[in-house]
GROMACS .gro file of C-alpha atoms in nm:
model
  214
    1UNK     CA    1   0.046  -0.007  -0.011
    2UNK     CA    2   0.146   0.333  -0.091
    3UNK     CA    3   0.090   0.689   0.054
    4UNK     CA    4   0.156   0.901  -0.262
    5UNK     CA    5   0.042   1.284  -0.160
    6UNK     CA    6   0.376   1.289   0.087
    7UNK     CA    7   0.420   1.616  -0.002
    8UNK     CA    8   0.105   1.767   0.097
    9UNK     CA    9   0.198   1.985   0.395
   10UNK     CA   10   0.486   2.148   0.219
   11UNK     CA   11   0.306   2.208  -0.125
   12UNK     CA   12  -0.084   2.187   0.043
   13UNK     CA   13  -0.067   2.340   0.385
   14UNK     CA   14  -0.431   2.423   0.387
   15UNK     CA   15  -0.552   2.068   0.229
   16UNK     CA   16  -0.521   1.733   0.447
   17UNK     CA   17  -0.525   1.481   0.224
   18UNK     CA   18  -0.432   1.102   0.166
   19UNK     CA   19  -0.433   0.895  -0.163
   20UNK     CA   20  -0.388   0.478  -0.124
   21UNK     CA   21  -0.349   0.238  -0.396
   22UNK     CA   22  -0.357  -0.159  -0.247
   23UNK     CA   23  -0.301  -0.442  -0.463
   24UNK     CA   24  -0.042  -0.494  -0.756
   25UNK     CA   25   0.045  -0.203  -0.966
   26UNK     CA   26   0.102  -0.383  -1.361
   27UNK     CA   27   0.208  -0.185  -1.636
   28UNK     CA   28  -0.134   0.030  -1.677
   29UNK     CA   29  -0.261   0.044  -1.349
   30UNK     CA   30   0.084   0.277  -1.291
   31UNK     CA   31  -0.003   0.457  -1.559
   32UNK     CA   32  -0.336   0.520  -1.471
   33UNK     CA   33  -0.223   0.622  -1.115
   34UNK     CA   34  -0.026   0.857  -1.252
   35UNK     CA   35  -0.290   1.016  -1.449
   36UNK     CA   36  -0.507   1.052  -1.145
   37UNK     CA   37  -0.222   1.159  -0.916
   38UNK     CA   38  -0.174   1.481  -1.173
   39UNK     CA   39  -0.506   1.630  -1.179
   40UNK     CA   40  -0.508   1.551  -0.882
   41UNK     CA   41  -0.260   1.753  -0.772
   42UNK     CA   42  -0.416   2.036  -0.965
   43UNK     CA   43  -0.682   1.990  -0.759
   44UNK     CA   44  -0.523   2.064  -0.481
   45UNK     CA   45  -0.359   2.381  -0.625
   46UNK     CA   46  -0.634   2.508  -0.684
   47UNK     CA   47  -0.797   2.433  -0.289
   48UNK     CA   48  -0.483   2.612  -0.199
   49UNK     CA   49  -0.469   2.928  -0.404
   50UNK     CA   50  -0.785   2.942  -0.272
   51UNK     CA   51  -0.803   2.907   0.027
   52UNK     CA   52  -0.515   3.198  -0.038
   53UNK     CA   53  -0.742   3.455  -0.195
   54UNK     CA   54  -1.023   3.373   0.138
   55UNK     CA   55  -1.062   3.670   0.369
   56UNK     CA   56  -0.922   3.663   0.754
   57UNK     CA   57  -1.286   3.541   0.854
   58UNK     CA   58  -1.337   3.341   0.675
   59UNK     CA   59  -0.952   3.229   0.701
   60UNK     CA   60  -1.088   3.129   1.062
   61UNK     CA   61  -1.330   2.851   0.982
   62UNK     CA   62  -1.135   2.618   0.842
   63UNK     CA   63  -0.966   2.349   1.024
   64UNK     CA   64  -0.754   2.277   1.258
   65UNK     CA   65  -0.391   2.474   1.189
   66UNK     CA   66  -0.561   2.663   0.852
   67UNK     CA   67  -0.666   2.341   0.774
   68UNK     CA   68  -0.972   2.425   0.430
   69UNK     CA   69  -1.020   2.083   0.364
   70UNK     CA   70  -0.978   1.681   0.410
   71UNK     CA   71  -0.974   1.420   0.132
   72UNK     CA   72  -0.870   1.077   0.224
   73UNK     CA   73  -0.940   0.822  -0.081
   74UNK     CA   74  -0.852   0.431  -0.136
   75UNK     CA   75  -0.812   0.322  -0.460
   76UNK     CA   76  -0.771  -0.093  -0.517
   77UNK     CA   77  -0.876  -0.197  -0.895
   78UNK     CA   78  -0.842  -0.575  -0.827
   79UNK     CA   79  -1.214  -0.516  -0.605
   80UNK     CA   80  -1.250  -0.215  -0.832
   81UNK     CA   81  -1.350   0.002  -0.557
   82UNK     CA   82  -1.264   0.386  -0.465
   83UNK     CA   83  -1.279   0.403  -0.113
   84UNK     CA   84  -1.378   0.761   0.015
   85UNK     CA   85  -1.261   0.704   0.380
   86UNK     CA   86  -1.338   1.119   0.400
   87UNK     CA   87  -1.477   1.392   0.261
   88UNK     CA   88  -1.538   1.751   0.380
   89UNK     CA   89  -1.425   2.128   0.350
   90UNK     CA   90  -1.392   2.369   0.586
   91UNK     CA   91  -1.481   2.731   0.428
   92UNK     CA   92  -1.745   2.857   0.149
   93UNK     CA   93  -1.478   2.874  -0.103
   94UNK     CA   94  -1.568   2.881  -0.565
   95UNK     CA   95  -1.601   2.547  -0.651
   96UNK     CA   96  -1.738   2.250  -0.531
   97UNK     CA   97  -1.531   1.967  -0.341
   98UNK     CA   98  -1.719   1.655  -0.385
   99UNK     CA   99  -1.827   1.733  -0.809
  100UNK     CA  100  -1.478   1.789  -0.922
  101UNK     CA  101  -1.363   1.551  -0.728
  102UNK     CA  102  -1.620   1.309  -0.882
  103UNK     CA  103  -1.521   1.384  -1.242
  104UNK     CA  104  -1.165   1.358  -1.147
  105UNK     CA  105  -1.242   0.998  -1.056
  106UNK     CA  106  -1.510   0.908  -1.295
  107UNK     CA  107  -1.184   1.017  -1.556
  108UNK     CA  108  -1.022   0.696  -1.431
  109UNK     CA  109  -1.162   0.489  -1.256
  110UNK     CA  110  -1.541   0.482  -1.434
  111UNK     CA  111  -1.518   0.075  -1.379
  112UNK     CA  112  -1.505   0.120  -1.043
  113UNK     CA  113  -1.757   0.197  -0.745
  114UNK     CA  114  -1.764   0.419  -0.508
  115UNK     CA  115  -1.792   0.306  -0.143
  116UNK     CA  116  -1.801   0.560   0.173
  117UNK     CA  117  -1.767   0.334   0.443
  118UNK     CA  118  -1.861   0.513   0.732
  119UNK     CA  119  -2.109   0.799   0.603
  120UNK     CA  120  -2.199   1.051   0.840
  121UNK     CA  121  -2.237   1.424   0.681
  122UNK     CA  122  -2.590   1.502   0.563
  123UNK     CA  123  -2.479   1.764   0.315
  124UNK     CA  124  -2.277   1.464   0.181
  125UNK     CA  125  -2.541   1.261   0.117
  126UNK     CA  126  -2.724   1.452  -0.038
  127UNK     CA  127  -2.463   1.556  -0.332
  128UNK     CA  128  -2.409   1.162  -0.370
  129UNK     CA  129  -2.797   1.094  -0.448
  130UNK     CA  130  -2.792   1.434  -0.668
  131UNK     CA  131  -2.473   1.339  -0.860
  132UNK     CA  132  -2.443   0.973  -0.883
  133UNK     CA  133  -2.847   0.891  -0.837
  134UNK     CA  134  -2.893   0.595  -0.509
  135UNK     CA  135  -2.659   0.426  -0.349
  136UNK     CA  136  -2.701   0.090  -0.170
  137UNK     CA  137  -2.706   0.100   0.191
  138UNK     CA  138  -2.487  -0.250   0.362
  139UNK     CA  139  -2.528  -0.147   0.679
  140UNK     CA  140  -2.605   0.156   0.917
  141UNK     CA  141  -2.565   0.208   1.306
  142UNK     CA  142  -2.877   0.362   1.464
  143UNK     CA  143  -2.859   0.619   1.819
  144UNK     CA  144  -3.180   0.595   2.032
  145UNK     CA  145  -3.264   0.761   2.355
  146UNK     CA  146  -3.201   0.448   2.546
  147UNK     CA  147  -2.934   0.243   2.351
  148UNK     CA  148  -2.748   0.186   1.963
  149UNK     CA  149  -2.761  -0.033   1.751
  150UNK     CA  150  -2.645  -0.195   1.364
  151UNK     CA  151  -2.904  -0.235   1.126
  152UNK     CA  152  -2.758  -0.545   0.916
  153UNK     CA  153  -2.882  -0.802   0.633
  154UNK     CA  154  -3.280  -0.809   0.607
  155UNK     CA  155  -3.331  -0.500   0.903
  156UNK     CA  156  -3.222  -0.284   0.643
  157UNK     CA  157  -3.547  -0.303   0.466
  158UNK     CA  158  -3.640  -0.044   0.793
  159UNK     CA  159  -3.379   0.181   0.708
  160UNK     CA  160  -3.365   0.293   0.288
  161UNK     CA  161  -3.121   0.555   0.184
  162UNK     CA  162  -3.367   0.779   0.029
  163UNK     CA  163  -3.622   0.703   0.339
  164UNK     CA  164  -3.283   0.804   0.561
  165UNK     CA  165  -3.253   1.171   0.387
  166UNK     CA  166  -3.709   1.237   0.388
  167UNK     CA  167  -3.655   1.181   0.771
  168UNK     CA  168  -3.386   1.392   0.798
  169UNK     CA  169  -3.469   1.700   0.584
  170UNK     CA  170  -3.806   1.649   0.805
  171UNK     CA  171  -3.585   1.696   1.140
  172UNK     CA  172  -3.430   2.007   0.985
  173UNK     CA  173  -3.750   2.128   0.890
  174UNK     CA  174  -3.945   2.149   1.241
  175UNK     CA  175  -3.669   2.272   1.415
  176UNK     CA  176  -3.634   2.617   1.167
  177UNK     CA  177  -3.425   2.487   0.890
  178UNK     CA  178  -3.041   2.290   0.839
  179UNK     CA  179  -2.892   2.669   0.793
  180UNK     CA  180  -2.975   2.738   1.128
  181UNK     CA  181  -2.855   2.407   1.281
  182UNK     CA  182  -2.542   2.480   1.016
  183UNK     CA  183  -2.475   2.834   1.183
  184UNK     CA  184  -2.539   2.729   1.535
  185UNK     CA  185  -2.302   2.387   1.484
  186UNK     CA  186  -1.994   2.637   1.337
  187UNK     CA  187  -1.750   2.627   1.118
  188UNK     CA  188  -1.610   2.226   1.091
  189UNK     CA  189  -1.979   2.026   1.133
  190UNK     CA  190  -2.108   1.765   0.976
  191UNK     CA  191  -2.421   1.810   0.965
  192UNK     CA  192  -2.635   1.446   1.091
  193UNK     CA  193  -2.852   1.275   0.938
  194UNK     CA  194  -3.207   1.111   1.134
  195UNK     CA  195  -3.384   0.817   1.083
  196UNK     CA  196  -3.743   0.720   1.245
  197UNK     CA  197  -3.910   0.438   1.256
  198UNK     CA  198  -4.095   0.180   1.563
  199UNK     CA  199  -3.829   0.293   1.715
  200UNK     CA  200  -3.894   0.598   1.743
  201UNK     CA  201  -3.691   0.931   1.599
  202UNK     CA  202  -3.308   0.801   1.602
  203UNK     CA  203  -2.921   0.881   1.495
  204UNK     CA  204  -2.815   0.792   1.188
  205UNK     CA  205  -2.439   0.751   1.369
  206UNK     CA  206  -2.262   0.653   0.989
  207UNK     CA  207  -2.367   0.397   0.759
  208UNK     CA  208  -2.202   0.203   0.479
  209UNK     CA  209  -2.318   0.312   0.103
  210UNK     CA  210  -2.162   0.167  -0.234
  211UNK     CA  211  -2.257   0.316  -0.575
  212UNK     CA  212  -2.162   0.276  -0.930
  213UNK     CA  213  -1.895   0.556  -1.011
  214UNK     CA  214  -2.045   0.586  -1.388
   0.00000   0.00000   0.00000
């Protein structure tokens, strides 16, 4: 397993990143990796330039040590799988991080599935549905008033992706809207998702989802 962004701290101080390729790399796979990394580096260049142009107020919204964005990826061409471990933008910049990254992934790994093993944020879930469609939910970890529980297999019939997004939308509408909650949380915090069922309302601590990149 290789980390290909070793110089990111010095070249892109506003970006925390990790890009790992696993499995055997054939000459063809090595060439694909090189093309992908070049495009990803250009994206990081734009992230850093965008950060440098931010006002002092907006820079103050960024994470620890002035981190404006986090991108953590694992790519396995043998399994045909791109794992998105983390994607988050702390400041308002003049481009869309998810769509920019998605376009690069689709150009180089269109035959792969996108796997998000610990999807937490409501806004990222909305973006996945908007640009890729409705992903398959592989498991969901819920927190209610009295207990936490993991849903797998047949139990997932009561926790669909669309149902969770609908329940989440209603949750925030009843409390003044998404923007109000975002302001309450402040920078660097993801909006939680919720599910309503026989157990009452439960917070979605995380869920694992999968969808084709095509």
